[in-house]
Amino acid sequence: MKKERILLGALAAALIGASLPAYASGKTEGDSWTSLPNEVAVNDKGTLTVGYVMIGSESDWRIACNRSIQETFTRENGYSLLTSDAQQKAEKQIKAVREFINQEVDYILLDPLVENGWDASLEEAREAGIPVIVFDREVASKEEDDYVAWLGSDFYLEGQRACAYLKEYLERTGYEGELNIVHIQGTLDSSAQIGRTRALDDALLENKSWTLLDRKEGEFTTAKGKEVMVDMLENYGDKIQVVYCENDNEAYGAISAIEEAGLKAGTSLKDGEILVLSFDSTHGGLSMTKDGEILVNTECAPLYGPLLSQLIGRIENGEEVSHIQYVREEQFSSLAEPGEVTVGEEVYPVTLITDELLEARSY
Ligand code: GYE
């Protein structure tokens, strides 16, 4: 992807034009919404040292996210990037925050594996005067002074859009019977899991004919997604009509288990095909959505590097930054209808996947 570069000095002017529009959602009033930009803010005032507390590399989404940060925070752009890979261990992340504090970095970028357990280390960073920017997943506390800013997805809304799509699909195809769902969850206590799970729980309460047969943790990986799907197929066989996967990698695993069981993942429930719902919309996930193996793919945007560098630019310039900022996302399917879904009062378009769209997806 070609990146345009803007100098931090010129950033303030650039950002005034691109001020973040308000966007109706279920969120607190005053929270901002933005799209992930391509522009990297170049720091020309001397090198800034940034410590990135990584989660790991469990999924295609995560690999794309890590790469985006590594490609943004380069020497050339005025940064020295230190990274610490927690390999999915919450304790390792807390240790990494402390190490970055000891190293007196200028900024800490924190993508928290889980929401809880952050109070002490965030307080230590605050006492050391090191700004922490939390992004992607959330920490439990939203207190103004626990961290400088949070940027990420509205995971609950993502789940609501997925469930709204399923409901709309059933109505349009005239399906009126009972619906048996299995659910593969992401890493427990991660924001992405919490939001997407809560949305399904709410939809189950609302749609009386939907039954949750089983729910298991798939850790956001292909291997675990497959393992738990094999298990659920053994227990429920062709009773399963819908698989709600909390990311693309789990969907790859689930689909491979479905095929190995001699069943078919597809878009025709009436023909006995299993409907797979997924999140992320990576190249692999979108390609399976285009082929109809995934019914609907609700996007979760991973390329945070440029937005994080812009935010640091604003802070360096002494500008006010939004404490909470949500990223706008899309939803994709290979079916022309439904072309939109409604959540609350809001109507969201569903994009039909084309070859061009797939080609343009860099991750
Ligand atoms: O959906 C999944 C990943 O936190 C949004 O984590 C992220 C999630 C993403 O491993 O693929």
Short mmCIF file of C-alpha atoms and ligand atoms in Angstrom, two decimals:
data_model
loop_
_atom_site.label_atom_id
_atom_site.label_comp_id
_atom_site.label_asym_id
_atom_site.label_seq_id
_atom_site.Cartn_x
_atom_site.Cartn_y
_atom_site.Cartn_z
CA MET A 1 0.00 0.00 0.00
CA LYS A 2 1.31 3.43 -0.87
CA LYS A 3 1.62 5.68 2.13
CA GLU A 4 1.47 9.41 1.90
CA ARG A 5 3.62 11.11 4.47
CA ILE A 6 2.87 14.28 6.30
CA LEU A 7 5.22 16.06 8.65
CA LEU A 8 4.00 16.36 12.22
CA GLY A 9 4.31 20.15 11.98
CA ALA A 10 1.82 20.17 9.12
CA LEU A 11 -0.39 17.63 10.76
CA ALA A 12 -2.53 20.01 12.80
CA ALA A 13 -3.68 21.80 9.65
CA ALA A 14 -4.29 18.52 7.87
CA LEU A 15 -6.38 17.19 10.71
CA ILE A 16 -8.64 20.20 11.02
CA GLY A 17 -10.01 19.41 7.58
CA ALA A 18 -10.42 15.80 8.51
CA SER A 19 -12.07 16.42 11.87
CA LEU A 20 -13.84 13.36 13.10
CA PRO A 21 -17.56 13.38 12.30
CA ALA A 22 -20.09 12.32 14.87
CA TYR A 23 -21.66 8.99 14.02
CA ALA A 24 -24.85 7.66 15.51
CA SER A 25 -24.38 4.42 17.40
CA GLY A 26 -25.15 2.85 20.72
CA LYS A 27 -22.04 4.48 22.19
CA THR A 28 -21.66 7.27 24.65
CA GLU A 29 -22.30 10.66 23.17
CA GLY A 30 -19.07 12.45 22.50
CA ASP A 31 -17.17 9.31 21.45
CA SER A 32 -15.64 9.88 18.03
CA TRP A 33 -15.75 7.77 14.91
CA THR A 34 -13.05 7.57 12.31
CA SER A 35 -11.87 5.51 9.38
CA LEU A 36 -8.37 4.08 9.34
CA PRO A 37 -6.21 6.45 7.27
CA ASN A 38 -3.21 5.62 5.08
CA GLU A 39 -1.16 8.67 6.02
CA VAL A 40 1.70 8.19 8.41
CA ALA A 41 2.62 11.17 10.57
CA VAL A 42 6.39 11.61 10.25
CA ASN A 43 8.09 12.87 13.37
CA ASP A 44 10.76 15.35 12.33
CA LYS A 45 11.58 16.68 15.80
CA GLY A 46 14.02 13.95 16.84
CA THR A 47 13.47 10.28 17.34
CA LEU A 48 10.55 9.22 19.53
CA THR A 49 10.90 5.86 21.24
CA VAL A 50 7.71 3.84 21.18
CA GLY A 51 7.18 0.58 23.07
CA TYR A 52 4.61 -1.72 21.51
CA VAL A 53 3.03 -4.28 23.83
CA MET A 54 1.90 -6.94 21.38
CA ILE A 55 -0.55 -9.77 21.94
CA GLY A 56 0.99 -12.39 19.65
CA SER A 57 0.37 -13.67 16.14
CA GLU A 58 -2.67 -15.89 16.55
CA SER A 59 -4.56 -14.74 13.46
CA ASP A 60 -4.30 -13.15 10.01
CA TRP A 61 -5.83 -10.03 11.53
CA ARG A 62 -3.13 -9.85 14.19
CA ILE A 63 -0.31 -10.38 11.70
CA ALA A 64 -1.67 -7.52 9.57
CA CYS A 65 -1.96 -5.28 12.62
CA ASN A 66 1.59 -5.98 13.80
CA ARG A 67 2.95 -5.41 10.32
CA SER A 68 1.13 -2.09 10.01
CA ILE A 69 2.75 -0.85 13.23
CA GLN A 70 6.17 -2.13 12.26
CA GLU A 71 5.94 -0.46 8.85
CA THR A 72 4.77 2.84 10.37
CA PHE A 73 7.08 3.31 13.34
CA THR A 74 10.34 3.21 11.41
CA ARG A 75 13.57 5.20 11.82
CA GLU A 76 12.79 6.82 8.53
CA ASN A 77 9.53 8.16 9.98
CA GLY A 78 11.27 9.44 13.11
CA TYR A 79 10.57 6.60 15.49
CA SER A 80 12.49 3.94 17.32
CA LEU A 81 10.14 1.00 17.86
CA LEU A 82 10.62 -1.49 20.67
CA THR A 83 8.31 -4.50 20.60
CA SER A 84 7.42 -7.13 23.12
CA ASP A 85 5.47 -10.21 22.01
CA ALA A 86 3.37 -11.59 24.89
CA GLN A 87 2.47 -14.77 23.03
CA GLN A 88 -1.08 -14.66 24.39
CA LYS A 89 0.00 -14.36 28.03
CA ALA A 90 -1.53 -11.53 30.07
CA GLU A 91 1.31 -11.59 32.64
CA LYS A 92 3.87 -11.11 29.88
CA GLN A 93 2.02 -8.02 28.71
CA ILE A 94 2.05 -6.49 32.18
CA LYS A 95 5.75 -7.25 32.46
CA ALA A 96 6.34 -5.59 29.09
CA VAL A 97 4.59 -2.39 30.23
CA ARG A 98 6.89 -2.30 33.25
CA GLU A 99 9.97 -2.89 31.12
CA PHE A 100 9.04 -0.07 28.79
CA ILE A 101 8.54 2.20 31.81
CA ASN A 102 12.05 1.28 33.01
CA GLN A 103 13.43 1.99 29.56
CA GLU A 104 11.79 5.43 29.74
CA VAL A 105 10.14 5.17 26.33
CA ASP A 106 8.26 8.22 25.03
CA TYR A 107 5.01 6.35 24.38
CA ILE A 108 3.57 2.92 25.11
CA LEU A 109 1.19 1.37 22.58
CA LEU A 110 -0.87 -1.25 24.36
CA ASP A 111 -3.11 -3.82 22.67
CA PRO A 112 -4.45 -5.63 25.75
CA LEU A 113 -5.02 -9.37 25.44
CA VAL A 114 -7.75 -9.24 28.08
CA GLU A 115 -9.69 -6.37 29.65
CA ASN A 116 -8.92 -6.95 33.31
CA GLY A 117 -5.79 -6.69 35.41
CA TRP A 118 -4.39 -3.39 34.14
CA ASP A 119 -4.90 -0.97 37.02
CA ALA A 120 -1.47 -1.22 38.68
CA SER A 121 0.71 -1.13 35.57
CA LEU A 122 -1.25 1.73 34.01
CA GLU A 123 -0.90 3.68 37.21
CA GLU A 124 2.85 3.07 37.18
CA ALA A 125 3.05 4.42 33.64
CA ARG A 126 1.05 7.46 34.64
CA GLU A 127 3.31 8.11 37.62
CA ALA A 128 6.33 7.81 35.33
CA GLY A 129 4.73 10.36 32.99
CA ILE A 130 4.68 7.96 30.04
CA PRO A 131 1.59 8.30 27.87
CA VAL A 132 -0.12 4.99 27.16
CA ILE A 133 -2.26 4.65 24.04
CA VAL A 134 -4.57 1.64 24.20
CA PHE A 135 -5.86 0.35 20.90
CA ASP A 136 -7.83 -2.46 19.27
CA ARG A 137 -9.02 -4.19 22.45
CA GLU A 138 -10.00 -2.31 25.58
CA VAL A 139 -8.98 -2.31 29.21
CA ALA A 140 -11.84 -2.52 31.73
CA SER A 141 -11.41 0.99 33.04
CA LYS A 142 -12.42 3.90 30.86
CA GLU A 143 -11.20 6.53 33.34
CA GLU A 144 -9.94 9.63 31.61
CA ASP A 145 -6.51 9.53 33.23
CA ASP A 146 -5.76 5.79 33.03
CA TYR A 147 -4.54 6.19 29.48
CA VAL A 148 -4.26 8.99 26.98
CA ALA A 149 -6.57 7.56 24.35
CA TRP A 150 -8.23 4.41 23.11
CA LEU A 151 -8.79 3.59 19.44
CA GLY A 152 -10.58 0.50 18.29
CA SER A 153 -13.62 -1.32 17.01
CA ASP A 154 -17.12 -1.41 18.39
CA PHE A 155 -17.15 -5.17 18.83
CA TYR A 156 -20.70 -5.24 20.13
CA LEU A 157 -21.92 -3.40 17.05
CA GLU A 158 -19.99 -5.85 14.85
CA GLY A 159 -21.86 -8.71 16.52
CA GLN A 160 -25.18 -6.92 16.23
CA ARG A 161 -24.62 -6.44 12.50
CA ALA A 162 -23.78 -10.13 12.07
CA CYS A 163 -26.93 -11.21 13.93
CA ALA A 164 -29.07 -8.66 12.09
CA TYR A 165 -27.78 -10.12 8.82
CA LEU A 166 -28.71 -13.64 9.87
CA LYS A 167 -32.18 -12.53 10.85
CA GLU A 168 -32.65 -10.69 7.57
CA TYR A 169 -31.33 -13.68 5.60
CA LEU A 170 -33.88 -15.98 7.29
CA GLU A 171 -36.72 -13.60 6.53
CA ARG A 172 -35.72 -13.20 2.91
CA THR A 173 -35.34 -16.92 2.32
CA GLY A 174 -38.66 -17.57 4.06
CA TYR A 175 -37.13 -19.84 6.67
CA GLU A 176 -39.44 -20.11 9.65
CA GLY A 177 -38.38 -23.20 11.60
CA GLU A 178 -36.17 -23.61 14.64
CA LEU A 179 -32.56 -22.59 14.13
CA ASN A 180 -29.68 -24.46 15.79
CA ILE A 181 -26.54 -22.43 16.34
CA VAL A 182 -23.08 -23.32 17.63
CA HIS A 183 -20.70 -20.62 18.74
CA ILE A 184 -16.89 -20.56 18.59
CA GLN A 185 -15.64 -17.81 20.87
CA GLY A 186 -12.42 -15.85 20.72
CA THR A 187 -9.96 -15.52 23.61
CA LEU A 188 -12.12 -15.22 26.73
CA ASP A 189 -12.16 -11.80 28.42
CA SER A 190 -10.80 -10.11 25.30
CA SER A 191 -12.91 -7.18 24.14
CA ALA A 192 -13.50 -8.74 20.73
CA GLN A 193 -14.92 -11.85 22.38
CA ILE A 194 -16.95 -9.94 24.96
CA GLY A 195 -18.66 -7.67 22.42
CA ARG A 196 -19.33 -10.29 19.76
CA THR A 197 -20.60 -12.78 22.33
CA ARG A 198 -22.87 -10.24 24.01
CA ALA A 199 -24.45 -9.41 20.67
CA LEU A 200 -25.22 -13.08 20.00
CA ASP A 201 -26.63 -13.51 23.51
CA ASP A 202 -28.93 -10.55 22.96
CA ALA A 203 -30.03 -11.91 19.57
CA LEU A 204 -30.77 -15.31 21.15
CA LEU A 205 -33.03 -13.63 23.69
CA GLU A 206 -34.77 -11.67 20.99
CA ASN A 207 -35.25 -14.50 18.47
CA LYS A 208 -37.15 -17.20 20.28
CA SER A 209 -36.72 -19.79 17.51
CA TRP A 210 -32.91 -19.59 17.73
CA THR A 211 -31.27 -22.19 19.96
CA LEU A 212 -27.66 -22.22 21.08
CA LEU A 213 -26.60 -25.87 20.99
CA ASP A 214 -23.07 -25.30 22.23
CA ARG A 215 -20.40 -22.68 22.81
CA LYS A 216 -16.66 -23.29 23.02
CA GLU A 217 -13.51 -21.19 23.04
CA GLY A 218 -11.60 -21.23 19.74
CA GLU A 219 -8.83 -18.81 20.86
CA PHE A 220 -9.08 -16.93 17.54
CA THR A 221 -6.95 -19.61 15.84
CA THR A 222 -7.53 -21.97 12.93
CA ALA A 223 -6.29 -25.01 14.84
CA LYS A 224 -8.47 -24.49 17.90
CA GLY A 225 -11.44 -23.44 15.76
CA LYS A 226 -11.18 -26.74 13.94
CA GLU A 227 -10.68 -28.77 17.10
CA VAL A 228 -13.80 -27.43 18.80
CA MET A 229 -15.87 -27.72 15.62
CA VAL A 230 -14.88 -31.38 15.24
CA ASP A 231 -16.08 -31.86 18.78
CA MET A 232 -19.37 -30.10 18.22
CA LEU A 233 -19.99 -32.02 15.00
CA GLU A 234 -19.42 -35.25 16.89
CA ASN A 235 -21.99 -34.20 19.47
CA TYR A 236 -24.61 -32.59 17.25
CA GLY A 237 -23.85 -33.71 13.68
CA ASP A 238 -26.19 -32.32 11.05
CA LYS A 239 -28.42 -30.68 13.65
CA ILE A 240 -26.01 -27.74 13.39
CA GLN A 241 -27.34 -25.09 11.03
CA VAL A 242 -25.30 -22.02 11.92
CA VAL A 243 -21.73 -21.53 13.17
CA TYR A 244 -21.00 -18.14 14.70
CA CYS A 245 -17.21 -17.82 14.54
CA GLU A 246 -15.62 -14.83 16.24
CA ASN A 247 -12.91 -14.42 13.58
CA ASP A 248 -11.80 -15.63 10.15
CA ASN A 249 -9.21 -18.07 11.44
CA GLU A 250 -11.81 -19.86 13.53
CA ALA A 251 -14.03 -19.92 10.44
CA TYR A 252 -11.26 -21.55 8.35
CA GLY A 253 -10.93 -24.25 11.01
CA ALA A 254 -14.68 -24.74 11.35
CA ILE A 255 -15.20 -25.02 7.60
CA SER A 256 -12.46 -27.57 7.25
CA ALA A 257 -14.08 -29.64 10.05
CA ILE A 258 -17.48 -29.34 8.33
CA GLU A 259 -16.02 -30.59 5.04
CA GLU A 260 -14.21 -33.46 6.71
CA ALA A 261 -17.50 -34.48 8.31
CA GLY A 262 -19.00 -34.74 4.83
CA LEU A 263 -21.21 -31.68 5.31
CA LYS A 264 -21.18 -28.40 3.41
CA ALA A 265 -20.71 -24.80 4.48
CA GLY A 266 -22.75 -22.61 2.14
CA THR A 267 -25.46 -20.04 1.72
CA SER A 268 -28.47 -22.34 1.30
CA LEU A 269 -29.93 -23.37 4.61
CA LYS A 270 -32.89 -24.95 2.81
CA ASP A 271 -30.51 -27.34 1.03
CA GLY A 272 -28.99 -28.41 4.33
CA GLU A 273 -25.91 -26.21 4.05
CA ILE A 274 -24.37 -24.85 7.25
CA LEU A 275 -24.27 -21.06 7.49
CA VAL A 276 -20.94 -19.75 8.76
CA LEU A 277 -20.74 -16.21 10.15
CA SER A 278 -17.33 -14.64 10.56
CA PHE A 279 -15.53 -11.44 11.57
CA ASP A 280 -12.38 -9.61 10.40
CA SER A 281 -12.77 -9.72 6.59
CA THR A 282 -9.16 -10.55 5.87
CA HIS A 283 -8.22 -11.61 2.35
CA GLY A 284 -8.62 -15.28 3.25
CA GLY A 285 -11.95 -14.68 4.96
CA LEU A 286 -13.30 -12.53 2.15
CA SER A 287 -12.23 -15.07 -0.41
CA MET A 288 -14.24 -17.76 1.39
CA THR A 289 -17.12 -15.32 1.67
CA LYS A 290 -16.97 -14.73 -2.07
CA ASP A 291 -17.15 -18.49 -2.60
CA GLY A 292 -20.18 -18.65 -0.32
CA GLU A 293 -18.52 -20.81 2.34
CA ILE A 294 -18.91 -17.92 4.74
CA LEU A 295 -22.40 -16.38 4.59
CA VAL A 296 -21.49 -12.98 5.96
CA ASN A 297 -18.22 -11.44 7.06
CA THR A 298 -18.32 -8.44 9.38
CA GLU A 299 -15.22 -6.36 9.05
CA CYS A 300 -12.75 -5.55 11.79
CA ALA A 301 -10.08 -3.14 10.59
CA PRO A 302 -6.46 -4.01 11.57
CA LEU A 303 -4.18 -1.38 9.98
CA TYR A 304 -3.68 0.83 13.02
CA GLY A 305 -0.13 2.09 12.37
CA PRO A 306 -1.02 5.34 10.55
CA LEU A 307 -3.83 6.29 12.94
CA LEU A 308 -1.55 5.72 15.93
CA SER A 309 1.21 7.85 14.40
CA GLN A 310 -1.31 10.62 13.71
CA LEU A 311 -2.47 10.48 17.28
CA ILE A 312 1.08 10.75 18.59
CA GLY A 313 1.56 13.68 16.22
CA ARG A 314 -1.42 15.45 17.72
CA ILE A 315 -0.23 14.83 21.25
CA GLU A 316 3.26 16.08 20.37
CA ASN A 317 1.67 19.23 18.99
CA GLY A 318 -0.20 19.76 22.24
CA GLU A 319 -3.59 19.21 20.61
CA GLU A 320 -6.61 17.77 22.35
CA VAL A 321 -7.28 14.18 21.38
CA SER A 322 -10.50 12.19 21.68
CA HIS A 323 -10.29 9.87 24.64
CA ILE A 324 -12.37 7.19 22.90
CA GLN A 325 -12.37 6.77 19.15
CA TYR A 326 -14.19 4.03 17.21
CA VAL A 327 -13.21 2.85 13.77
CA ARG A 328 -15.86 2.54 11.05
CA GLU A 329 -16.20 -0.87 9.45
CA GLU A 330 -18.05 -2.69 6.69
CA GLN A 331 -19.85 -5.98 6.16
CA PHE A 332 -19.52 -8.33 3.19
CA SER A 333 -21.44 -11.15 1.54
CA SER A 334 -21.64 -12.93 -1.81
CA LEU A 335 -25.43 -12.58 -1.80
CA ALA A 336 -26.98 -9.50 -3.37
CA GLU A 337 -29.78 -9.56 -0.81
CA PRO A 338 -30.03 -8.40 1.92
CA GLY A 339 -28.07 -5.39 0.77
CA GLU A 340 -28.39 -3.71 4.15
CA VAL A 341 -29.14 -4.47 7.77
CA THR A 342 -30.73 -2.41 10.50
CA VAL A 343 -29.41 -2.18 14.03
CA GLY A 344 -31.44 0.05 16.32
CA GLU A 345 -32.23 3.09 14.21
CA GLU A 346 -29.19 2.76 12.02
CA VAL A 347 -29.10 1.18 8.55
CA TYR A 348 -25.78 -0.34 7.49
CA PRO A 349 -24.97 -1.36 3.92
CA VAL A 350 -23.77 -4.87 3.13
CA THR A 351 -21.14 -4.88 0.39
CA LEU A 352 -21.24 -7.48 -2.34
CA ILE A 353 -17.78 -9.00 -2.77
CA THR A 354 -16.16 -8.55 -6.14
CA ASP A 355 -12.80 -9.65 -7.55
CA GLU A 356 -11.56 -6.05 -7.45
CA LEU A 357 -12.44 -5.76 -3.81
CA LEU A 358 -10.65 -8.97 -3.03
CA GLU A 359 -7.60 -7.90 -4.97
CA ALA A 360 -7.43 -4.62 -3.11
CA ARG A 361 -7.39 -6.32 0.28
CA SER A 362 -3.73 -6.31 1.29
CA TYR A 363 -3.96 -8.59 4.32
O1 GYE B 1 -10.83 -10.20 15.45
C1 GYE B 1 -8.97 -11.60 15.81
C2 GYE B 1 -7.75 -11.37 16.59
O2 GYE B 1 -8.65 -8.06 18.71
C3 GYE B 1 -9.95 -7.42 16.88
O3 GYE B 1 -8.12 -10.51 17.63
C4 GYE B 1 -8.91 -8.31 17.40
C5 GYE B 1 -9.23 -9.77 17.22
C6 GYE B 1 -9.50 -10.21 15.80
O4 GYE B 1 -6.93 -12.38 16.83
O5 GYE B 1 -8.71 -12.13 14.56
#
